[in-house]
C-alpha cells in the first residue's frame, strides 16, 4: 500500500492567515492526489483533485501543488468556515489511501 | 446535485455482520463508481471498497475477506456488508461517488457504527 504522510497533524491559525499542509507519498504517484475537507456531522467535501484542479464551487483561496511524492495544500486568507480537518488521498493505485488528516483550529 | 444518504443500525455486536445501505437521489447510479470509506475514531480515512454500475468491484485487501459491496440499480442504492466485526470496526461509515475511479466527488453525511456487546 502507498503510505501518505501528512503534516502537521494539527495547527492553530487566525482568520486571514495563510496556511500550508504537506502530504508525502511513499512512492511516486504522479499527480494522482486529491484533498478533502472534513467537518463532524457533515458530508466530506472534495476541494482539489489531480493535485491542483479546483472542484466546482470551491473558493479560489484553496490551492494545491506538487508532483511525484511531495504535495502541498494552501488556504490563503483563512475564513471562519475553513476551520476543519483536511485530508489528502492518492488514487495512483488500489487500495486508495488517505493521509491521517490535519486539524485546523482557531488560535 | 447528487445526494447520498447512509442508513443502517448504529450498534452491532462483535462477531456479527455490519450492514449499511446508501441511497442515491437526484442522479442515476449508472456509469459511475460508488464507494464506501470509513473514519475510525482518532484515525484517518480508510477506503473500504468500490463498485461500478456494471457490478465490478475493488476491495481494500486488508478487508477483502470480510467485505461485500453490492448495488441495486432499480432502487438507486448500493450496500456494504462487513462480516465478523470487532471493536476496531467502530467508525463513521461514508458512502461516496467515485468519479471514474479518481476522486470522490459526492459523499453522504456518514453513519456512526459502534461495535459493542
Short mmCIF file of C-alpha atoms in Angstrom, two decimals:
data_model
loop_
_atom_site.label_atom_id
_atom_site.label_comp_id
_atom_site.label_asym_id
_atom_site.label_seq_id
_atom_site.Cartn_x
_atom_site.Cartn_y
_atom_site.Cartn_z
CA UNK A 1 0.00 0.00 0.00
CA UNK A 2 1.09 3.58 -0.64
CA UNK A 3 1.54 5.45 2.63
CA UNK A 4 0.51 9.10 2.73
CA UNK A 5 2.33 11.10 5.40
CA UNK A 6 0.55 14.34 6.13
CA UNK A 7 1.89 17.18 8.25
CA UNK A 8 1.31 18.86 10.52
CA UNK A 9 -1.30 16.79 12.32
CA UNK A 10 -2.81 20.00 13.69
CA UNK A 11 -2.25 23.72 13.57
CA UNK A 12 -3.71 26.87 15.09
CA UNK A 13 -4.31 29.91 12.94
CA UNK A 14 -6.31 33.12 12.83
CA UNK A 15 -8.87 34.38 10.36
CA UNK A 16 -6.97 35.96 7.49
CA UNK A 17 -3.86 33.79 7.87
CA UNK A 18 -2.36 31.69 5.11
CA UNK A 19 -1.65 28.07 5.96
CA UNK A 20 0.06 25.23 4.14
CA UNK A 21 -0.31 21.48 4.68
CA UNK A 22 2.01 18.94 3.13
CA UNK A 23 1.48 15.36 2.05
CA UNK A 24 4.29 12.96 1.17
CA UNK A 25 3.66 9.71 -0.68
CA UNK A 26 5.78 6.61 -0.03
CA UNK A 27 6.26 6.21 -3.79
CA UNK A 28 5.79 8.27 -6.94
CA UNK A 29 2.06 8.88 -7.51
CA UNK A 30 2.43 11.28 -10.43
CA UNK A 31 -0.41 13.81 -9.98
CA UNK A 32 -2.99 11.36 -8.69
CA UNK A 33 -3.73 13.26 -5.49
CA UNK A 34 -6.87 14.83 -4.04
CA UNK A 35 -7.68 16.98 -1.00
CA UNK A 36 -10.84 16.83 1.12
CA UNK A 37 -12.35 18.89 3.93
CA UNK A 38 -13.96 17.06 6.83
CA UNK A 39 -16.32 18.51 9.43
CA UNK A 40 -18.10 16.49 12.15
CA UNK A 41 -21.62 15.51 11.18
CA UNK A 42 -21.25 16.78 7.63
CA UNK A 43 -20.50 15.14 4.32
CA UNK A 44 -16.79 15.36 3.46
CA UNK A 45 -16.14 17.84 0.70
CA UNK A 46 -13.84 17.42 -2.27
CA UNK A 47 -11.78 20.59 -2.63
CA UNK A 48 -9.00 19.79 -5.07
CA UNK A 49 -8.43 16.87 -7.45
CA UNK A 50 -5.43 15.91 -9.59
CA UNK A 51 -3.11 17.97 -7.32
CA UNK A 52 -4.29 21.42 -8.34
CA UNK A 53 -7.71 21.35 -10.04
CA UNK A 54 -10.31 23.20 -8.02
CA UNK A 55 -13.63 21.39 -7.68
CA UNK A 56 -16.59 23.38 -8.98
CA UNK A 57 -17.83 25.90 -6.44
CA UNK A 58 -14.73 25.79 -4.24
CA UNK A 59 -13.31 29.26 -3.49
CA UNK A 60 -10.04 30.23 -5.12
CA UNK A 61 -8.34 30.75 -1.74
CA UNK A 62 -7.80 26.97 -1.79
CA UNK A 63 -4.91 25.74 -3.91
CA UNK A 64 -2.66 22.72 -4.35
CA UNK A 65 0.67 21.91 -5.94
CA UNK A 66 3.29 19.21 -6.28
CA UNK A 67 4.01 16.02 -8.18
CA UNK A 68 5.69 12.70 -7.66
CA UNK A 69 5.97 12.26 -3.90
CA UNK A 70 5.68 15.75 -2.42
CA UNK A 71 2.48 17.76 -2.39
CA UNK A 72 1.16 20.84 -0.66
CA UNK A 73 -2.22 22.38 0.02
CA UNK A 74 -2.66 26.06 0.84
CA UNK A 75 -5.53 28.13 2.16
CA UNK A 76 -4.98 31.85 1.63
CA UNK A 77 -6.81 34.21 3.95
CA UNK A 78 -8.48 31.71 6.23
CA UNK A 79 -12.20 32.21 6.73
CA UNK A 80 -14.24 31.12 9.77
CA UNK A 81 -15.83 28.28 7.80
CA UNK A 82 -12.39 26.87 6.93
CA UNK A 83 -11.69 25.59 10.43
CA UNK A 84 -11.93 21.86 9.82
CA UNK A 85 -9.81 18.77 9.15
CA UNK A 86 -8.12 18.34 5.78
CA UNK A 87 -7.02 15.06 4.27
CA UNK A 88 -5.05 14.08 1.18
CA UNK A 89 -5.83 10.95 -0.86
CA UNK A 90 -3.91 9.10 -3.56
CA UNK A 91 -5.57 7.16 -6.34
CA UNK A 92 -2.41 6.05 -8.15
CA UNK A 93 -3.29 2.51 -7.23
CA UNK A 94 -5.62 0.39 -5.16
CA UNK A 95 -6.03 0.46 -2.25
CA UNK A 96 -6.74 4.18 -2.32
CA UNK A 97 -5.13 5.63 0.78
CA UNK A 98 -5.53 8.82 2.76
CA UNK A 99 -3.33 10.90 4.98
CA UNK A 100 -4.13 10.95 8.70
CA UNK A 101 -5.52 14.45 8.40
CA UNK A 102 -4.62 17.95 9.57
CA UNK A 103 -6.93 19.66 12.02
CA UNK A 104 -7.02 23.42 11.54
CA UNK A 105 -8.11 25.15 14.73
CA UNK A 106 -8.80 28.74 15.65
CA UNK A 107 -5.95 30.44 17.51
CA UNK B 1 -26.64 17.94 -7.15
CA UNK B 2 -26.18 14.26 -6.30
CA UNK B 3 -27.24 13.39 -2.77
CA UNK B 4 -26.24 10.28 -0.84
CA UNK B 5 -27.64 9.05 2.45
CA UNK B 6 -26.39 6.13 4.52
CA UNK B 7 -28.76 4.03 6.59
CA UNK B 8 -28.40 1.06 8.89
CA UNK B 9 -28.00 0.01 12.52
CA UNK B 10 -25.84 2.19 14.71
CA UNK B 11 -24.88 -0.67 17.02
CA UNK B 12 -23.60 -4.09 16.01
CA UNK B 13 -22.47 -6.87 18.32
CA UNK B 14 -18.98 -8.36 17.99
CA UNK B 15 -18.77 -11.27 15.53
CA UNK B 16 -21.97 -10.15 13.80
CA UNK B 17 -22.45 -8.52 10.39
CA UNK B 18 -22.45 -4.79 9.75
CA UNK B 19 -24.90 -3.84 7.01
CA UNK B 20 -25.33 -0.38 5.54
CA UNK B 21 -27.21 0.95 2.54
CA UNK B 22 -26.55 4.12 0.59
CA UNK B 23 -29.47 5.72 -1.18
CA UNK B 24 -28.54 7.86 -4.17
CA UNK B 25 -31.01 10.60 -5.02
CA UNK B 26 -31.02 13.24 -7.70
CA UNK B 27 -28.91 11.29 -10.15
CA UNK B 28 -28.50 7.86 -11.69
CA UNK B 29 -26.30 5.17 -10.23
CA UNK B 30 -25.32 4.13 -13.76
CA UNK B 31 -21.88 4.78 -15.27
CA UNK B 32 -20.15 5.66 -12.02
CA UNK B 33 -18.09 4.01 -9.32
CA UNK B 34 -19.63 4.02 -5.84
CA UNK B 35 -17.55 3.58 -2.74
CA UNK B 36 -17.51 3.05 0.99
CA UNK B 37 -14.96 4.84 3.18
CA UNK B 38 -14.75 4.82 6.97
CA UNK B 39 -13.29 7.08 9.65
CA UNK B 40 -12.36 5.26 12.86
CA UNK B 41 -12.18 7.45 15.97
CA UNK B 42 -8.85 9.23 16.22
CA UNK B 43 -7.63 7.85 12.89
CA UNK B 44 -7.56 8.76 9.21
CA UNK B 45 -9.98 7.86 6.47
CA UNK B 46 -9.82 4.27 5.20
CA UNK B 47 -11.15 3.21 1.80
CA UNK B 48 -13.15 0.00 2.13
CA UNK B 49 -14.07 -0.70 -1.47
CA UNK B 50 -15.91 0.45 -4.57
CA UNK B 51 -18.37 -0.93 -7.09
CA UNK B 52 -19.05 0.13 -10.66
CA UNK B 53 -22.58 0.23 -12.01
CA UNK B 54 -21.75 -2.89 -14.06
CA UNK B 55 -21.12 -4.77 -10.83
CA UNK B 56 -17.30 -4.80 -10.96
CA UNK B 57 -15.79 -4.38 -7.53
CA UNK B 58 -12.48 -3.35 -5.95
CA UNK B 59 -11.83 -4.00 -2.28
CA UNK B 60 -9.15 -2.95 0.16
CA UNK B 61 -7.01 -6.09 0.59
CA UNK B 62 -6.95 -5.51 4.34
CA UNK B 63 -10.74 -6.02 4.47
CA UNK B 64 -11.38 -8.08 1.35
CA UNK B 65 -12.05 -11.37 3.15
CA UNK B 66 -14.86 -9.77 5.16
CA UNK B 67 -16.43 -7.25 2.77
CA UNK B 68 -19.14 -7.42 0.13
CA UNK B 69 -20.39 -4.38 -1.77
CA UNK B 70 -23.44 -4.76 -3.98
CA UNK B 71 -25.84 -2.50 -5.81
CA UNK B 72 -29.49 -2.34 -6.75
CA UNK B 73 -29.83 -0.18 -9.83
CA UNK B 74 -33.63 -0.31 -9.78
CA UNK B 75 -33.63 1.28 -6.32
CA UNK B 76 -30.62 3.54 -6.97
CA UNK B 77 -28.90 2.06 -3.93
CA UNK B 78 -25.70 0.28 -3.07
CA UNK B 79 -24.84 -1.62 0.06
CA UNK B 80 -22.00 -2.68 2.32
CA UNK B 81 -21.73 -5.88 4.32
CA UNK B 82 -18.84 -6.44 6.71
CA UNK B 83 -18.82 -9.78 8.48
CA UNK B 84 -17.25 -10.86 11.77
CA UNK B 85 -16.91 -7.34 13.14
CA UNK B 86 -14.83 -6.40 16.16
CA UNK B 87 -14.34 -3.18 18.11
CA UNK B 88 -11.75 -1.98 15.58
CA UNK B 89 -14.56 -1.74 13.01
CA UNK B 90 -16.19 1.03 15.04
CA UNK B 91 -16.19 4.07 12.77
CA UNK B 92 -18.21 6.62 10.87
CA UNK B 93 -19.04 4.95 7.56
CA UNK B 94 -19.42 7.14 4.48
CA UNK B 95 -20.73 6.31 1.06
CA UNK B 96 -19.45 8.32 -1.87
CA UNK B 97 -19.47 8.60 -5.64
CA UNK B 98 -16.21 7.85 -7.34
CA UNK B 99 -15.57 9.94 -10.42
CA UNK B 100 -14.20 7.39 -12.90
CA UNK B 101 -12.10 5.83 -10.17
CA UNK B 102 -10.21 9.01 -9.36
CA UNK B 103 -11.69 11.30 -6.76
CA UNK B 104 -14.81 11.00 -4.60
CA UNK B 105 -16.90 14.00 -5.56
CA UNK B 106 -20.12 13.44 -3.61
CA UNK B 107 -20.37 11.98 -0.11
CA UNK B 108 -23.06 11.09 2.37
CA UNK B 109 -23.09 12.64 5.83
CA UNK B 110 -21.86 9.43 7.39
CA UNK B 111 -23.30 6.79 9.69
CA UNK B 112 -21.69 6.05 13.04
CA UNK B 113 -21.50 2.32 13.66
CA UNK B 114 -20.37 1.14 17.06
CA UNK B 115 -19.33 -2.46 17.61
CA UNK B 116 -20.11 -3.40 21.19
CA UNK B 117 -21.91 -6.07 23.15
#
